[in-house]
């Protein structure tokens, strides 16, 4: 389908009928004659000459060329506007825990641990967050790590290479050992409150209850988030069949861990802001949770935009020049007229 980049330039085509009218009514060289009757008969038979027709056709082609006709040869998908998302991940000591999958018996679990094929909770969360980020190139995404307090490692950005690099470098214990859930909410609100995105999200990953003592309670922090239209999705990590690898005099040994995250609190935080509370009991659970969030939170609008065109303006301009030259040559050779 051919369209025009500058359709308003088609208004120049109005010059064609005006020029035609001018050719039809312009006065010719005159001579003195005894009567005007023959001249009137000649005037009634006035027709456009070939050079005049060529001028009119050239004007028409130039008008079309100025409107820049073109045909799209390819397109790309563009977004109207993406989302602003902050990912807050728990870096407290309990994130070293390793959750045994439901379909894995004890012997296979020990074998997988010894071979290094059983990642801890932080590694599982980082892997799924990476996939989530890679699937959303049009969204600005930031990163917060928290334990005793929260630390903003990367503000919401479209530089996902920087974001992924910092995500990979996160380590357990680098911002403390306890779990303070109010602090990452407050930090995320500071990052998102001035956002112009159509939707602002906080994804809060934690495997622990709120143990850090902060002046702001988690529920009050969620109320503040609601005031600034920040939606919180909470992800409670871990199940009751979890273990920590502890090094001792006899070598490394497994110590059972109980599921310790506060499900009621995480549910309340999500409910206050209009979000959803999720539970990721193990690696498979985390993968499913991230798929659900990714499907739920869609980028606002996507639409195709043409990016490669075949231009017809040069062809129309060359044809106009050729027609004009042809008319002039004809007017001075075999179509020449004498007064």
Short mmCIF file of C-alpha atoms in Angstrom, two decimals:
data_model
loop_
_atom_site.label_atom_id
_atom_site.label_comp_id
_atom_site.label_asym_id
_atom_site.label_seq_id
_atom_site.Cartn_x
_atom_site.Cartn_y
_atom_site.Cartn_z
CA UNK A 1 0.00 0.00 0.00
CA UNK A 2 1.35 3.41 -1.01
CA UNK A 3 0.97 6.36 1.35
CA UNK A 4 2.22 9.95 1.45
CA UNK A 5 4.60 11.25 4.10
CA UNK A 6 3.53 14.85 3.44
CA UNK A 7 -0.09 14.54 2.20
CA UNK A 8 -0.72 18.27 2.71
CA UNK A 9 1.68 18.93 -0.18
CA UNK A 10 -1.02 17.53 -2.48
CA UNK A 11 -2.61 20.97 -2.17
CA UNK A 12 -0.04 22.11 -4.73
CA UNK A 13 -2.04 20.12 -7.30
CA UNK A 14 -4.56 22.97 -7.25
CA UNK A 15 -2.07 24.84 -9.41
CA UNK A 16 -2.77 22.42 -12.28
CA UNK A 17 -6.38 23.50 -13.04
CA UNK A 18 -5.43 27.14 -12.43
CA UNK A 19 -2.62 26.90 -14.95
CA UNK A 20 -4.93 25.12 -17.41
CA UNK A 21 -7.46 27.96 -17.07
CA UNK A 22 -4.67 30.47 -17.63
CA UNK A 23 -3.60 28.73 -20.81
CA UNK A 24 -7.17 28.70 -22.10
CA UNK A 25 -7.93 32.39 -21.54
CA UNK A 26 -4.59 34.07 -22.14
CA UNK A 27 -4.49 36.58 -24.98
CA UNK A 28 -2.69 35.81 -28.21
CA UNK A 29 -0.87 38.34 -30.48
CA UNK A 30 -3.50 40.33 -32.47
CA UNK A 31 -3.90 41.82 -35.92
CA UNK A 32 -6.40 44.35 -37.28
CA UNK A 33 -9.28 42.65 -39.09
CA UNK A 34 -12.54 44.05 -40.53
CA UNK A 35 -14.78 41.80 -38.44
CA UNK A 36 -14.43 39.75 -35.20
CA UNK A 37 -16.75 36.94 -36.25
CA UNK A 38 -13.96 34.68 -37.59
CA UNK A 39 -11.90 35.33 -34.46
CA UNK A 40 -14.81 34.34 -32.24
CA UNK A 41 -15.16 31.11 -34.14
CA UNK A 42 -11.47 30.43 -33.65
CA UNK A 43 -11.70 31.26 -29.91
CA UNK A 44 -14.49 28.74 -29.45
CA UNK A 45 -12.19 26.05 -30.82
CA UNK A 46 -9.28 26.96 -28.49
CA UNK A 47 -7.51 23.80 -27.27
CA UNK A 48 -4.44 23.16 -25.16
CA UNK A 49 -1.24 22.67 -27.11
CA UNK A 50 1.14 19.78 -26.54
CA UNK A 51 3.72 21.97 -24.71
CA UNK A 52 0.94 23.30 -22.44
CA UNK A 53 -0.26 19.77 -21.71
CA UNK A 54 3.30 18.80 -20.83
CA UNK A 55 3.59 21.75 -18.43
CA UNK A 56 0.36 20.75 -16.68
CA UNK A 57 1.45 17.10 -16.43
CA UNK A 58 4.85 18.15 -15.08
CA UNK A 59 3.15 20.31 -12.42
CA UNK A 60 0.98 17.37 -11.42
CA UNK A 61 3.98 15.03 -11.09
CA UNK A 62 5.93 17.60 -9.07
CA UNK A 63 3.00 18.00 -6.69
CA UNK A 64 2.87 14.26 -6.18
CA UNK A 65 6.65 14.14 -5.64
CA UNK A 66 6.46 16.89 -2.99
CA UNK A 67 3.91 14.77 -1.07
CA UNK A 68 6.57 11.99 -1.02
CA UNK A 69 4.71 8.81 -2.00
CA UNK A 70 6.25 5.66 -0.52
CA UNK A 71 5.52 2.01 0.18
CA UNK A 72 6.42 0.26 3.46
CA UNK A 73 8.66 -2.77 2.96
CA UNK A 74 9.11 -3.79 6.61
CA UNK A 75 7.96 -3.01 10.15
CA UNK A 76 8.94 -3.33 13.79
CA UNK A 77 6.94 -3.61 17.00
CA UNK A 78 7.14 -0.53 19.19
CA UNK A 79 5.68 0.26 22.56
CA UNK A 80 3.58 3.27 23.39
CA UNK A 81 4.82 3.28 26.97
CA UNK A 82 6.32 0.65 29.26
CA UNK A 83 6.06 0.01 32.99
CA UNK A 84 8.35 1.10 35.81
CA UNK A 85 9.30 -1.86 37.99
CA UNK A 86 11.50 -2.22 41.07
CA UNK A 87 12.72 -5.67 42.10
CA UNK A 88 13.55 -5.94 45.83
CA UNK A 89 15.33 -9.14 46.86
CA UNK A 90 16.10 -10.43 50.34
CA UNK A 91 19.85 -10.83 51.02
CA UNK A 92 19.59 -12.05 54.60
CA UNK A 93 21.38 -15.19 55.78
CA UNK A 94 18.36 -17.46 55.39
CA UNK A 95 18.54 -17.04 51.60
CA UNK A 96 21.37 -19.61 51.73
CA UNK A 97 18.67 -22.24 52.28
CA UNK A 98 18.17 -24.94 49.67
CA UNK A 99 14.62 -26.19 49.04
CA UNK A 100 14.17 -29.82 48.09
CA UNK A 101 11.77 -30.32 45.17
CA UNK A 102 8.64 -32.32 45.95
CA UNK A 103 9.47 -35.00 43.39
CA UNK A 104 13.04 -35.59 44.62
CA UNK A 105 13.83 -38.19 47.30
CA UNK A 106 16.55 -37.76 49.92
CA UNK A 107 19.22 -39.78 48.10
CA UNK A 108 18.81 -37.85 44.84
CA UNK A 109 18.77 -34.61 46.79
CA UNK A 110 22.08 -35.41 48.52
CA UNK A 111 23.59 -36.47 45.21
CA UNK A 112 22.46 -33.22 43.55
CA UNK A 113 23.91 -31.19 46.45
CA UNK A 114 27.27 -32.92 46.22
CA UNK A 115 27.44 -32.32 42.48
CA UNK A 116 26.53 -28.64 42.84
CA UNK A 117 23.25 -28.97 40.95
CA UNK A 118 21.05 -27.66 43.79
CA UNK A 119 21.14 -23.84 43.92
CA UNK A 120 20.21 -21.96 47.06
CA UNK A 121 17.22 -19.62 47.30
CA UNK A 122 19.12 -16.53 46.22
CA UNK A 123 20.54 -18.27 43.13
CA UNK A 124 17.08 -19.56 42.17
CA UNK A 125 15.54 -16.10 42.57
CA UNK A 126 18.33 -14.42 40.60
CA UNK A 127 17.96 -16.87 37.71
CA UNK A 128 14.21 -16.30 37.38
CA UNK A 129 14.53 -12.54 37.83
CA UNK A 130 17.08 -12.53 35.01
CA UNK A 131 14.61 -14.29 32.72
CA UNK A 132 11.91 -11.83 33.72
CA UNK A 133 14.14 -8.84 32.91
CA UNK A 134 15.22 -10.30 29.56
CA UNK A 135 11.57 -10.80 28.57
CA UNK A 136 10.69 -7.12 29.21
CA UNK A 137 13.06 -4.96 27.13
CA UNK A 138 10.65 -2.01 27.03
CA UNK A 139 10.20 -1.61 30.80
CA UNK A 140 12.36 0.45 33.13
CA UNK A 141 13.46 -1.89 35.91
CA UNK A 142 15.38 -1.11 39.11
CA UNK A 143 17.05 -3.32 41.72
CA UNK A 144 17.01 -3.16 45.53
CA UNK A 145 18.76 -5.51 47.94
CA UNK A 146 17.63 -5.61 51.57
CA UNK A 147 18.31 -7.22 54.92
CA UNK A 148 18.62 -5.00 58.01
CA UNK A 149 18.14 -2.03 55.69
CA UNK A 150 17.52 -1.61 51.98
CA UNK A 151 20.04 -0.47 49.41
CA UNK A 152 19.17 0.72 45.91
CA UNK A 153 21.73 -0.89 43.62
CA UNK A 154 20.21 0.26 40.31
CA UNK A 155 17.44 2.86 39.78
CA UNK A 156 14.70 2.04 37.25
CA UNK A 157 16.48 1.97 33.89
CA UNK A 158 16.32 0.67 30.35
CA UNK A 159 20.01 -0.23 30.59
CA UNK A 160 19.27 -3.87 31.29
CA UNK A 161 22.88 -4.93 30.70
CA UNK A 162 23.93 -2.88 33.73
CA UNK A 163 20.96 -4.19 35.68
CA UNK A 164 21.75 -7.85 34.97
CA UNK A 165 25.41 -7.34 35.79
CA UNK A 166 24.52 -5.95 39.21
CA UNK A 167 21.94 -8.67 39.79
CA UNK A 168 24.58 -11.36 39.18
CA UNK A 169 26.92 -9.76 41.71
CA UNK A 170 24.44 -9.77 44.63
CA UNK A 171 25.69 -11.72 47.64
CA UNK A 172 24.05 -12.92 50.84
CA UNK A 173 24.90 -10.80 53.86
CA UNK A 174 26.25 -7.75 52.00
CA UNK A 175 23.60 -5.48 53.55
CA UNK A 176 23.07 -7.29 56.87
CA UNK A 177 21.68 -10.53 58.30
CA UNK A 178 18.17 -9.71 59.54
CA UNK A 179 15.05 -9.08 57.43
CA UNK A 180 13.49 -5.62 57.32
CA UNK A 181 10.51 -5.55 54.97
CA UNK A 182 9.42 -1.93 55.48
CA UNK A 183 12.73 -0.50 54.28
CA UNK A 184 12.66 -1.87 50.70
CA UNK A 185 9.07 -0.69 50.28
CA UNK A 186 10.01 2.83 51.34
CA UNK A 187 13.07 2.84 49.08
CA UNK A 188 11.04 1.61 46.11
CA UNK A 189 8.40 4.30 46.66
CA UNK A 190 11.13 6.98 46.57
CA UNK A 191 12.28 5.60 43.23
CA UNK A 192 8.80 5.31 41.73
CA UNK A 193 6.76 8.19 43.16
CA UNK A 194 7.70 10.63 40.37
CA UNK A 195 7.33 8.07 37.60
CA UNK A 196 5.17 8.95 34.60
CA UNK A 197 4.66 5.29 33.64
CA UNK A 198 1.06 4.06 33.42
CA UNK A 199 1.79 1.44 36.10
CA UNK A 200 4.38 1.26 38.89
CA UNK A 201 5.31 -2.08 40.41
CA UNK A 202 7.36 -3.44 43.29
CA UNK A 203 8.24 -7.14 43.23
CA UNK A 204 9.24 -8.08 46.78
CA UNK A 205 11.13 -11.37 47.22
CA UNK A 206 11.72 -12.64 50.76
CA UNK A 207 12.02 -15.91 52.66
CA UNK A 208 11.85 -14.42 56.15
CA UNK A 209 9.56 -12.66 58.59
CA UNK A 210 10.08 -9.01 59.46
CA UNK A 211 12.77 -9.13 62.19
CA UNK A 212 14.49 -5.75 61.77
CA UNK A 213 13.30 -2.92 63.99
CA UNK A 214 12.39 0.13 61.88
CA UNK A 215 10.31 3.17 62.73
CA UNK A 216 8.07 2.47 59.74
CA UNK A 217 6.07 -0.77 59.89
CA UNK A 218 5.65 -2.86 56.72
CA UNK A 219 1.91 -2.29 56.61
CA UNK A 220 2.30 1.47 57.02
CA UNK A 221 4.92 1.41 54.26
CA UNK A 222 2.38 -0.36 52.04
CA UNK A 223 -0.15 2.40 52.77
CA UNK A 224 2.42 4.97 51.61
CA UNK A 225 3.02 2.92 48.47
CA UNK A 226 -0.71 2.94 47.78
CA UNK A 227 -0.78 6.75 48.07
CA UNK A 228 1.75 6.93 45.23
CA UNK A 229 0.00 4.26 43.11
CA UNK A 230 2.75 1.69 43.61
CA UNK A 231 1.43 -1.87 43.34
CA UNK A 232 3.26 -4.51 45.39
CA UNK A 233 3.47 -8.14 44.34
CA UNK A 234 5.00 -10.23 47.13
CA UNK A 235 6.82 -13.52 46.57
CA UNK A 236 7.31 -15.69 49.65
CA UNK A 237 10.27 -18.01 49.05
CA UNK A 238 10.78 -21.48 50.48
CA UNK A 239 8.89 -24.44 51.86
CA UNK A 240 9.11 -26.63 54.94
CA UNK A 241 11.47 -29.14 53.34
CA UNK A 242 14.56 -26.94 53.21
CA UNK A 243 18.15 -27.28 54.38
CA UNK A 244 21.15 -25.14 55.06
CA UNK A 245 24.67 -26.37 54.36
CA UNK A 246 26.73 -25.78 57.50
CA UNK A 247 30.49 -26.25 57.64
CA UNK A 248 31.94 -27.79 60.83
CA UNK A 249 34.85 -29.82 62.15
CA UNK A 250 33.45 -32.95 60.56
CA UNK A 251 32.95 -31.24 57.21
CA UNK A 252 29.81 -29.86 55.62
CA UNK A 253 26.46 -31.09 56.91
CA UNK A 254 22.81 -30.39 56.19
CA UNK A 255 20.70 -28.64 58.82
CA UNK A 256 16.90 -28.66 58.33
CA UNK A 257 15.19 -25.28 58.00
CA UNK A 258 11.55 -24.46 58.55
CA UNK A 259 9.59 -22.14 56.29
CA UNK A 260 9.87 -18.81 58.06
CA UNK A 261 8.34 -16.14 55.84
CA UNK A 262 5.27 -14.34 57.16
CA UNK A 263 2.53 -15.36 54.72
CA UNK A 264 -0.10 -13.20 56.43
CA UNK A 265 2.05 -10.09 56.26
CA UNK A 266 2.95 -10.60 52.60
CA UNK A 267 -0.72 -11.14 51.78
CA UNK A 268 -1.67 -7.91 53.55
CA UNK A 269 1.05 -5.88 51.78
CA UNK A 270 -0.17 -7.05 48.39
CA UNK A 271 -3.84 -6.55 49.25
CA UNK A 272 -3.32 -2.98 50.51
CA UNK A 273 -1.80 -1.91 47.18
CA UNK A 274 -3.95 -3.99 44.85
CA UNK A 275 -1.24 -6.55 44.15
CA UNK A 276 -0.99 -10.31 44.53
CA UNK A 277 0.81 -12.51 47.07
CA UNK A 278 2.66 -15.51 45.60
CA UNK A 279 4.42 -18.51 47.13
CA UNK A 280 7.48 -20.12 45.53
CA UNK A 281 8.21 -23.29 47.49
CA UNK A 282 11.11 -24.40 45.28
CA UNK A 283 12.79 -23.79 41.93
CA UNK A 284 9.78 -24.98 39.90
CA UNK A 285 7.49 -22.84 42.04
CA UNK A 286 9.63 -19.75 41.45
CA UNK A 287 9.59 -20.34 37.71
CA UNK A 288 5.78 -20.60 37.71
CA UNK A 289 5.35 -17.48 39.83
CA UNK A 290 7.49 -15.37 37.50
CA UNK A 291 5.57 -16.62 34.48
CA UNK A 292 2.30 -15.58 36.12
CA UNK A 293 3.60 -12.11 36.99
CA UNK A 294 5.02 -11.66 33.50
CA UNK A 295 1.67 -12.60 31.97
CA UNK A 296 -0.26 -10.37 34.37
CA UNK A 297 1.80 -7.21 33.95
CA UNK A 298 1.77 -6.43 30.26
CA UNK A 299 3.47 -3.45 28.64
CA UNK A 300 0.79 -0.88 27.83
CA UNK A 301 0.50 -0.94 24.02
CA UNK A 302 2.46 -2.49 21.17
CA UNK A 303 1.91 -1.74 17.53
CA UNK A 304 3.76 -2.19 14.23
CA UNK A 305 5.66 0.75 12.77
CA UNK A 306 7.03 0.75 9.20
CA UNK A 307 10.83 1.12 9.17
CA UNK A 308 11.86 0.49 5.54
CA UNK A 309 10.28 2.26 2.58
CA UNK A 310 10.47 2.31 -1.19
CA UNK A 311 10.46 5.98 -2.20
CA UNK A 312 8.60 7.07 -5.35
CA UNK A 313 9.24 10.84 -5.07
CA UNK A 314 12.52 10.77 -7.08
CA UNK A 315 10.80 8.82 -9.86
CA UNK A 316 7.90 11.29 -10.01
CA UNK A 317 10.31 14.26 -10.04
CA UNK A 318 12.38 12.76 -12.87
CA UNK A 319 9.24 12.05 -14.88
CA UNK A 320 8.11 15.66 -14.37
CA UNK A 321 11.45 16.93 -15.65
CA UNK A 322 11.35 14.58 -18.63
CA UNK A 323 7.79 15.61 -19.56
CA UNK A 324 8.65 19.30 -19.22
CA UNK A 325 11.72 18.95 -21.44
CA UNK A 326 9.73 16.96 -23.99
CA UNK A 327 7.08 19.69 -24.14
CA UNK A 328 9.68 22.43 -24.58
CA UNK A 329 11.45 20.54 -27.36
CA UNK A 330 8.14 19.90 -29.09
CA UNK A 331 7.19 23.56 -28.79
CA UNK A 332 10.34 24.67 -30.57
CA UNK A 333 10.34 21.98 -33.27
CA UNK A 334 7.45 20.14 -34.92
CA UNK A 335 4.76 21.70 -32.67
CA UNK A 336 5.98 25.27 -33.12
CA UNK A 337 3.17 27.78 -33.66
CA UNK A 338 3.41 31.14 -35.32
CA UNK A 339 1.19 34.08 -34.38
#
